[in-house]
Short mmCIF file of C-alpha atoms in Angstrom, two decimals:
data_model
loop_
_atom_site.label_atom_id
_atom_site.label_comp_id
_atom_site.label_asym_id
_atom_site.label_seq_id
_atom_site.Cartn_x
_atom_site.Cartn_y
_atom_site.Cartn_z
CA UNK C 31 14.95 12.49 -42.21
CA UNK C 32 11.32 12.52 -43.28
CA UNK C 33 8.43 12.76 -40.87
CA UNK C 34 7.60 9.08 -41.32
CA UNK C 35 11.04 8.13 -40.04
CA UNK C 36 10.66 10.51 -37.13
CA UNK C 37 7.41 8.75 -36.20
CA UNK C 38 9.10 5.39 -36.41
CA UNK C 39 12.20 6.30 -34.40
CA UNK C 40 10.36 8.18 -31.67
CA UNK C 41 7.38 5.89 -31.34
CA UNK C 42 5.12 8.95 -31.30
CA UNK C 43 2.14 8.63 -33.69
CA UNK C 44 2.00 10.95 -36.71
CA UNK C 45 -1.12 12.81 -35.58
CA UNK C 46 0.54 13.62 -32.28
CA UNK C 47 3.77 14.78 -33.93
CA UNK C 48 1.72 17.17 -36.07
CA UNK C 49 -0.14 18.35 -32.98
CA UNK C 50 3.12 19.16 -31.19
CA UNK C 51 4.38 21.12 -34.22
CA UNK C 52 1.08 23.04 -34.47
CA UNK C 53 1.26 23.83 -30.75
CA UNK C 54 4.82 25.09 -31.04
CA UNK C 55 6.14 22.37 -28.73
CA UNK C 56 8.21 20.85 -31.55
CA UNK C 57 9.86 23.11 -34.16
CA UNK C 58 8.75 22.51 -37.76
CA UNK C 59 11.14 20.62 -40.05
CA UNK C 60 13.26 22.32 -42.71
CA UNK C 61 11.00 22.70 -45.75
CA UNK C 62 12.27 20.74 -48.78
CA UNK C 63 9.19 21.08 -51.01
CA UNK C 64 5.49 21.84 -50.64
CA UNK C 65 4.87 18.44 -49.09
CA UNK C 66 8.22 17.36 -47.65
CA UNK C 67 10.23 18.56 -44.72
CA UNK C 68 13.49 17.42 -43.22
CA UNK C 69 13.80 16.53 -39.53
CA UNK C 70 17.01 16.35 -37.57
CA UNK C 71 18.42 14.50 -34.59
CA UNK C 72 17.28 17.48 -32.49
CA UNK C 73 13.67 16.81 -33.43
CA UNK C 74 13.99 13.21 -32.39
CA UNK C 75 15.54 14.17 -29.06
CA UNK C 76 12.79 16.68 -28.39
CA UNK C 77 10.05 14.21 -29.25
CA UNK C 78 11.53 11.66 -26.89
CA UNK C 79 11.61 14.26 -24.14
CA UNK C 80 7.96 15.18 -24.74
CA UNK C 81 7.04 11.52 -24.64
CA UNK C 82 8.93 10.99 -21.39
CA UNK C 83 7.31 14.00 -19.77
CA UNK C 84 3.78 13.16 -20.83
CA UNK C 85 3.65 9.38 -20.99
CA UNK C 86 6.33 8.22 -18.60
CA UNK C 87 6.28 11.01 -16.04
CA UNK C 88 2.56 11.49 -16.58
CA UNK C 89 2.63 15.30 -16.73
CA UNK C 90 -0.41 17.08 -18.16
CA UNK C 91 0.13 18.99 -21.39
CA UNK C 92 0.10 22.37 -19.62
CA UNK C 93 3.03 21.45 -17.37
CA UNK C 94 4.92 19.78 -20.18
CA UNK C 95 4.62 23.00 -22.14
CA UNK C 96 5.90 25.09 -19.21
CA UNK C 97 8.95 22.90 -18.89
CA UNK C 98 9.65 23.06 -22.64
CA UNK C 99 9.37 26.86 -22.42
CA UNK C 100 11.99 26.93 -19.68
CA UNK C 101 14.25 24.73 -21.78
CA UNK C 102 13.78 26.94 -24.84
CA UNK C 103 14.57 30.20 -23.10
CA UNK C 104 17.14 29.26 -20.51
CA UNK C 105 17.60 32.71 -18.99
CA UNK C 106 19.66 33.28 -15.91
CA UNK C 107 21.87 30.91 -13.95
CA UNK C 108 21.29 27.16 -13.93
CA UNK C 109 19.99 27.18 -10.35
CA UNK C 110 17.22 29.58 -11.37
CA UNK C 111 16.26 27.36 -14.28
CA UNK C 112 16.25 24.34 -12.02
CA UNK C 113 14.09 26.16 -9.50
CA UNK C 114 11.60 27.10 -12.20
CA UNK C 115 11.52 23.61 -13.70
CA UNK C 116 11.09 21.87 -10.36
CA UNK C 117 8.29 24.31 -9.55
CA UNK C 118 6.59 23.55 -12.85
CA UNK C 119 6.38 19.90 -11.88
CA UNK C 120 4.16 19.47 -8.81
CA UNK C 121 1.90 16.82 -10.22
CA UNK C 122 -1.30 15.80 -8.43
CA UNK C 123 -1.79 19.19 -6.86
CA UNK C 124 -2.90 21.33 -9.78
CA UNK C 125 -5.83 22.58 -7.74
CA UNK C 126 -3.55 23.48 -4.89
CA UNK C 127 -0.93 25.30 -6.94
CA UNK C 128 0.11 28.37 -5.00
CA UNK C 129 0.02 31.75 -6.71
CA UNK C 130 1.50 35.18 -6.16
CA UNK C 131 -1.23 35.92 -3.67
CA UNK C 132 -0.75 32.80 -1.58
CA UNK C 133 -1.00 34.04 2.02
CA UNK C 134 2.01 33.38 4.18
CA UNK C 135 0.08 31.03 6.44
CA UNK C 136 -1.54 29.01 3.67
CA UNK C 137 0.24 25.79 4.60
CA UNK C 138 0.49 25.65 8.39
CA UNK C 139 1.37 21.93 8.65
CA UNK C 140 3.96 22.08 5.89
CA UNK C 141 5.39 25.25 7.38
CA UNK C 142 5.81 23.62 10.79
CA UNK C 143 7.58 20.66 9.20
CA UNK C 144 9.92 22.71 7.05
CA UNK C 145 10.83 24.91 10.01
CA UNK C 146 11.36 21.83 12.18
CA UNK C 147 13.81 20.56 9.58
CA UNK C 148 15.62 23.87 9.35
CA UNK C 149 14.49 24.49 5.78
CA UNK C 150 13.35 27.73 4.24
CA UNK C 151 9.63 28.45 4.11
CA UNK C 152 8.54 30.28 0.99
CA UNK C 153 4.77 30.13 0.45
CA UNK C 154 5.25 30.02 -3.31
CA UNK C 155 7.13 26.72 -3.34
CA UNK C 156 4.61 24.39 -5.01
CA UNK C 157 5.77 21.31 -3.11
CA UNK C 158 4.44 22.98 0.07
CA UNK C 159 0.89 22.47 -1.15
CA UNK C 160 1.74 18.86 -1.89
CA UNK C 161 3.21 18.37 1.59
CA UNK C 162 0.28 20.09 3.29
CA UNK C 163 -2.14 17.85 1.41
CA UNK C 164 -0.16 14.72 2.33
CA UNK C 165 -0.09 15.74 6.00
CA UNK C 166 -3.84 16.35 6.01
CA UNK C 167 -4.35 12.80 4.69
CA UNK C 168 -2.22 11.43 7.53
CA UNK C 169 -4.33 13.36 10.04
CA UNK C 170 -7.59 12.21 8.48
CA UNK C 171 -6.50 8.63 9.04
CA UNK C 172 -6.21 9.39 12.74
CA UNK C 173 -2.42 9.27 12.71
CA UNK C 174 -0.09 12.14 13.33
CA UNK C 175 3.24 12.91 11.77
CA UNK C 176 5.28 13.15 14.95
CA UNK C 177 8.28 15.45 15.19
CA UNK C 178 10.43 12.36 15.82
CA UNK C 179 9.34 10.74 12.59
CA UNK C 180 9.81 13.90 10.56
CA UNK C 181 13.21 14.50 12.11
CA UNK C 182 14.14 10.98 11.07
CA UNK C 183 12.95 11.59 7.53
CA UNK C 184 14.52 15.01 7.13
CA UNK C 185 18.27 14.37 7.03
CA UNK C 186 17.87 11.21 4.91
CA UNK C 187 15.70 12.91 2.35
CA UNK C 188 17.91 16.00 2.26
CA UNK C 189 20.94 13.76 1.67
CA UNK C 190 19.16 12.02 -1.20
CA UNK C 191 18.18 15.36 -2.76
CA UNK C 192 21.74 16.73 -2.38
CA UNK C 193 23.20 13.71 -4.15
CA UNK C 194 20.65 13.95 -6.94
CA UNK C 195 21.37 17.62 -7.59
CA UNK C 196 25.12 17.02 -7.46
CA UNK C 197 24.78 14.49 -10.29
CA UNK C 198 23.40 17.08 -12.74
CA UNK C 199 25.73 18.26 -15.52
CA UNK C 200 27.10 21.65 -14.44
CA UNK C 201 28.12 22.90 -17.87
CA UNK C 202 24.95 22.25 -19.87
CA UNK C 203 21.90 24.13 -18.50
CA UNK C 204 19.42 22.53 -20.89
CA UNK C 205 20.59 19.02 -20.11
CA UNK C 206 20.61 19.82 -16.39
CA UNK C 207 17.01 21.03 -16.43
CA UNK C 208 15.93 18.07 -18.54
CA UNK C 209 17.52 15.59 -16.18
CA UNK C 210 16.28 17.36 -13.07
CA UNK C 211 12.70 17.31 -14.27
CA UNK C 212 12.76 13.69 -15.40
CA UNK C 213 14.77 12.62 -12.38
CA UNK C 214 12.47 14.25 -9.85
CA UNK C 215 9.45 12.58 -11.38
CA UNK C 216 10.80 9.21 -12.42
CA UNK C 217 12.74 8.40 -9.29
CA UNK C 218 9.75 9.08 -7.07
CA UNK C 219 8.25 5.63 -7.75
CA UNK C 220 11.72 4.06 -7.50
CA UNK C 221 12.10 5.49 -3.99
CA UNK C 222 8.57 4.44 -3.01
CA UNK C 223 9.19 0.88 -4.21
CA UNK C 224 12.57 0.71 -2.45
CA UNK C 225 10.93 1.79 0.81
CA UNK C 226 8.35 -0.98 0.49
CA UNK C 227 11.06 -3.50 -0.31
CA UNK C 228 12.98 -2.29 2.73
CA UNK C 229 9.87 -2.89 4.87
CA UNK C 230 9.50 -6.36 3.41
CA UNK C 231 13.18 -7.16 3.82
CA UNK C 232 13.40 -5.94 7.40
CA UNK C 233 10.18 -7.72 8.35
CA UNK C 234 11.32 -10.95 6.67
CA UNK C 235 14.70 -10.85 8.39
CA UNK C 236 13.00 -10.79 11.80
CA UNK C 237 10.92 -13.87 11.07
CA UNK W 84 -25.64 3.75 19.12
CA UNK W 85 -28.04 3.58 16.21
CA UNK W 86 -26.91 3.30 12.61
CA UNK W 87 -27.79 6.94 11.93
CA UNK W 88 -25.33 8.04 14.60
CA UNK W 89 -22.71 5.71 13.17
CA UNK W 90 -23.18 7.39 9.78
CA UNK W 91 -22.82 10.81 11.34
CA UNK W 92 -19.74 10.05 13.44
CA UNK W 93 -17.88 8.18 10.72
CA UNK W 94 -18.81 10.38 7.79
CA UNK W 95 -19.54 7.25 5.77
CA UNK W 96 -22.90 7.42 3.94
CA UNK W 97 -25.65 5.01 5.03
CA UNK W 98 -25.76 3.09 1.76
CA UNK W 99 -22.06 2.41 2.02
CA UNK W 100 -22.29 1.32 5.67
CA UNK W 101 -24.96 -1.19 4.64
CA UNK W 102 -22.80 -2.36 1.76
CA UNK W 103 -19.86 -3.01 4.08
CA UNK W 104 -22.10 -5.01 6.44
CA UNK W 105 -23.52 -7.03 3.55
CA UNK W 106 -20.01 -7.73 2.30
CA UNK W 107 -18.84 -8.88 5.71
CA UNK W 108 -16.31 -6.06 5.99
CA UNK W 109 -18.14 -4.55 8.95
CA UNK W 110 -19.84 -6.82 11.53
CA UNK W 111 -23.62 -6.34 11.90
CA UNK W 112 -24.85 -4.44 14.95
CA UNK W 113 -26.43 -6.12 17.96
CA UNK W 114 -30.07 -6.65 17.05
CA UNK W 115 -32.45 -4.74 19.37
CA UNK W 116 -35.67 -5.23 17.40
CA UNK W 117 -36.73 -6.10 13.86
CA UNK W 118 -35.67 -2.68 12.62
CA UNK W 119 -33.10 -1.47 15.13
CA UNK W 120 -29.57 -2.52 15.89
CA UNK W 121 -26.97 -1.23 18.28
CA UNK W 122 -23.49 -0.27 17.11
CA UNK W 123 -20.44 0.08 19.30
CA UNK W 124 -17.22 2.04 19.41
CA UNK W 125 -15.61 -0.93 17.61
CA UNK W 126 -17.91 -0.40 14.63
CA UNK W 127 -16.95 3.25 14.45
CA UNK W 128 -13.26 2.41 14.60
CA UNK W 129 -13.62 -0.17 11.87
CA UNK W 130 -15.56 2.20 9.62
CA UNK W 131 -12.89 4.86 10.03
CA UNK W 132 -10.25 2.33 9.08
CA UNK W 133 -12.17 1.28 5.96
CA UNK W 134 -12.56 4.92 5.01
CA UNK W 135 -8.86 5.60 5.49
CA UNK W 136 -7.88 2.58 3.42
CA UNK W 137 -10.25 3.28 0.55
CA UNK W 138 -10.57 7.04 0.42
CA UNK W 139 -7.39 8.36 1.93
CA UNK W 140 -4.93 5.63 0.96
CA UNK W 141 -6.86 5.01 -2.27
CA UNK W 142 -6.84 1.21 -2.06
CA UNK W 143 -9.26 -0.71 -4.26
CA UNK W 144 -11.96 -2.69 -2.48
CA UNK W 145 -10.23 -6.02 -3.13
CA UNK W 146 -7.07 -4.96 -1.33
CA UNK W 147 -8.97 -3.29 1.49
CA UNK W 148 -10.79 -6.56 2.03
CA UNK W 149 -7.54 -8.55 2.11
CA UNK W 150 -6.14 -6.26 4.77
CA UNK W 151 -9.30 -6.50 6.87
CA UNK W 152 -9.08 -10.29 6.58
CA UNK W 153 -5.55 -10.23 7.94
CA UNK W 154 -6.69 -7.99 10.82
CA UNK W 155 -9.62 -10.29 11.60
CA UNK W 156 -7.60 -13.48 11.73
CA UNK W 157 -4.24 -12.39 13.08
CA UNK W 158 -2.57 -15.79 12.98
CA UNK W 159 1.09 -16.20 13.71
CA UNK W 160 3.67 -13.75 14.95
CA UNK W 161 3.34 -10.01 14.33
CA UNK W 162 6.13 -9.97 11.74
CA UNK W 163 4.22 -12.50 9.63
CA UNK W 164 1.09 -10.38 9.81
CA UNK W 165 3.08 -7.31 8.88
CA UNK W 166 4.62 -9.13 5.95
CA UNK W 167 1.21 -10.21 4.71
CA UNK W 168 -0.32 -6.77 5.14
CA UNK W 169 2.53 -4.96 3.43
CA UNK W 170 2.27 -7.47 0.59
CA UNK W 171 -1.45 -6.83 0.27
CA UNK W 172 -0.76 -3.17 -0.39
CA UNK W 173 1.19 -2.76 -3.61
CA UNK W 174 -1.06 -0.21 -5.19
CA UNK W 175 -0.71 0.73 -8.86
CA UNK W 176 0.69 -2.64 -9.85
CA UNK W 177 -2.35 -4.89 -9.67
CA UNK W 178 -1.55 -6.20 -13.12
CA UNK W 179 1.97 -6.96 -12.08
CA UNK W 180 1.14 -8.74 -8.85
CA UNK W 181 3.44 -11.73 -8.56
CA UNK W 182 1.98 -15.15 -7.91
CA UNK W 183 3.21 -18.50 -6.67
CA UNK W 184 4.46 -19.28 -10.13
CA UNK W 185 6.45 -16.08 -10.57
CA UNK W 186 9.71 -17.25 -12.16
CA UNK W 187 12.86 -16.44 -10.25
CA UNK W 188 14.12 -14.10 -12.96
CA UNK W 189 10.85 -12.20 -13.42
CA UNK W 190 12.29 -8.89 -12.23
CA UNK W 191 15.86 -8.65 -13.47
CA UNK W 192 16.31 -4.91 -12.84
CA UNK W 193 14.79 -5.02 -9.38
CA UNK W 194 16.81 -8.11 -8.57
CA UNK W 195 20.06 -6.40 -9.54
CA UNK W 196 19.17 -3.41 -7.35
CA UNK W 197 18.17 -5.44 -4.32
CA UNK W 198 21.32 -7.53 -4.56
CA UNK W 199 23.42 -4.41 -5.00
CA UNK W 200 21.93 -3.10 -1.76
CA UNK W 201 22.54 -6.35 0.08
CA UNK W 202 18.82 -7.09 0.43
CA UNK W 203 17.07 -10.40 0.05
CA UNK W 204 15.55 -11.23 -3.33
CA UNK W 205 12.30 -13.17 -3.09
CA UNK W 206 10.35 -13.15 -6.36
CA UNK W 207 7.06 -13.12 -4.45
CA UNK W 208 7.65 -9.76 -2.77
CA UNK W 209 5.08 -7.56 -4.52
CA UNK W 210 7.16 -4.39 -4.26
CA UNK W 211 9.62 -6.04 -6.67
CA UNK W 212 7.12 -5.68 -9.49
CA UNK W 213 6.64 -2.06 -8.52
CA UNK W 214 10.40 -1.44 -8.50
CA UNK W 215 10.90 -3.22 -11.82
CA UNK W 216 8.16 -1.10 -13.37
CA UNK W 217 9.66 2.11 -11.98
CA UNK W 218 13.11 1.18 -13.30
CA UNK W 219 11.70 0.44 -16.76
CA UNK W 220 10.16 3.93 -16.79
CA UNK W 221 13.55 5.44 -15.95
CA UNK W 222 15.12 3.49 -18.82
CA UNK W 223 12.39 4.50 -21.25
CA UNK W 224 13.21 8.12 -20.57
CA UNK W 225 16.76 7.44 -21.70
CA UNK W 226 18.18 7.69 -18.19
CA UNK W 227 19.76 4.93 -16.21
CA UNK W 228 19.62 4.25 -12.51
CA UNK W 229 23.35 4.13 -11.85
CA UNK W 230 24.79 1.95 -9.13
CA UNK W 231 26.10 5.11 -7.45
CA UNK W 232 22.66 6.63 -7.26
CA UNK W 233 21.08 3.45 -5.97
CA UNK W 234 23.81 3.00 -3.41
CA UNK W 235 23.10 6.53 -2.25
CA UNK W 236 19.39 5.80 -1.97
CA UNK W 237 19.74 2.41 -0.29
CA UNK W 238 21.07 3.19 3.19
CA UNK W 239 18.87 6.28 3.59
CA UNK W 240 15.72 4.46 2.60
CA UNK W 241 16.59 1.45 4.74
CA UNK W 242 17.15 3.77 7.71
CA UNK W 243 13.75 5.38 7.13
CA UNK W 244 12.07 1.98 6.91
CA UNK W 245 13.82 0.73 10.08
CA UNK W 246 12.65 3.77 12.05
CA UNK W 247 9.11 3.36 10.76
CA UNK W 248 8.90 -0.29 11.75
CA UNK W 249 10.44 0.44 15.15
CA UNK W 250 7.61 2.89 15.86
CA UNK W 251 4.93 0.20 15.59
CA UNK W 252 3.30 -0.98 18.84
CA UNK W 253 4.96 -4.30 19.77
CA UNK W 254 2.22 -5.58 22.06
CA UNK W 255 -0.86 -5.11 19.89
CA UNK W 256 -0.71 -7.06 16.61
CA UNK W 257 -3.93 -5.60 15.21
CA UNK W 258 -2.88 -2.03 15.90
CA UNK W 259 0.59 -2.74 14.50
CA UNK W 260 -0.80 -4.07 11.22
CA UNK W 261 -3.25 -1.21 10.97
CA UNK W 262 -0.56 1.40 11.48
CA UNK W 263 1.89 -0.35 9.16
CA UNK W 264 -0.61 -0.44 6.33
CA UNK W 265 -1.74 3.15 6.75
CA UNK W 266 1.78 4.37 7.41
CA UNK W 267 3.28 2.73 4.34
CA UNK W 268 0.65 4.27 2.12
CA UNK W 269 0.09 7.65 3.71
CA UNK W 270 3.71 8.60 4.27
CA UNK W 271 4.64 7.86 0.66
CA UNK W 272 3.31 11.26 -0.53
CA UNK W 273 4.83 12.94 2.53
CA UNK W 274 8.25 11.61 1.56
CA UNK W 275 7.76 12.57 -2.10
CA UNK W 276 6.78 16.12 -1.14
CA UNK W 277 9.69 16.44 1.29
CA UNK W 278 12.10 15.38 -1.45
CA UNK W 279 10.74 18.05 -3.77
CA UNK W 280 10.94 20.63 -1.02
CA UNK W 281 14.52 19.56 -0.39
CA UNK W 282 15.29 20.10 -4.09
CA UNK W 283 13.68 23.53 -3.94
CA UNK W 284 15.46 24.45 -0.72
CA UNK W 285 18.88 23.33 -1.88
CA UNK W 286 18.46 25.01 -5.26
CA UNK W 287 17.25 28.23 -3.64
CA UNK W 288 20.12 28.29 -1.17
CA UNK W 289 22.62 28.26 -4.07
CA UNK W 290 21.05 31.24 -5.78
#
């Protein structure tokens, strides 16, 4: 199809489509003449993914690009790809993104929690920075995340994460990474809203 | 203590303290002379709460004020207060806040989910708008929140919410509302980060 149709089907404005092609995030169409190119179903699928990552999941361009890179060069086993993609996510904590030189004790609160829950502590896991930051906010409000509360959270959240990962297609690495990235991001607000509804439901039922 | 000490202990700048007094969010100090007033431990506690709600939990002023109003006139049983306070929260969906005239079918996706989970559907529960919005985002990304996935989420999230509500002090309505409001907001990022860490842990353990 022509670029105008691609714009129409994807809902992504022409200027942005051209930007993505220029930036190498979307492959160019097959050249038909000096002014016309042909775009395939693959282009449409890719554009929709970019739109979901940027507009729906709210990822900055830099992280969107990293995820596309992983999808384009899916090297190694699926679990490695998933690990890389999930690492590339960590929204909201760009300034806290751990690096190769992250000291082992960079996230003391998060470390204590992960060890309490029997998880593995690896300072380079980006969600550690996110957890540390969230725990600092709890402290600043004069509350404390008690071991009891965290031990209540742990098994439930691990069970949710297990089920989510089990749902990923095992035979299609690209699709698995795509779904993992979108799923991690897009179900976060679903879970938050469900928790609030649970509070409202439980409170209402006691009235 | 004097206002300067209040500023120092709370970490809230003087101009803002004066603003909160002018707006009736913080009671004025006990007048000692034309230019001096005395502030108590209660003032400090209140200021810290306002700071937590606005800066840490990120609530807009309007919602902070509604929660303070509920705390100041705790009428009715604790569960009613909790219900009101939790309703006053719903961040991120100001534009979607339901009103008295919200039609019964305003949130079809959220309704289907809540009924699937055996919860009570009341169109005025603000978290419904938040859930509907989150489910639309999932759809827009070309995914669908399957019944299986939601039925996996449901019991775990309900168990988390039950434990959280059970931790609230039963004999002090004001403290219960305060903790419920802060807890709902501040533990949301903790749960999100734990879920990402669970993904990373589970993926890493399969490598």
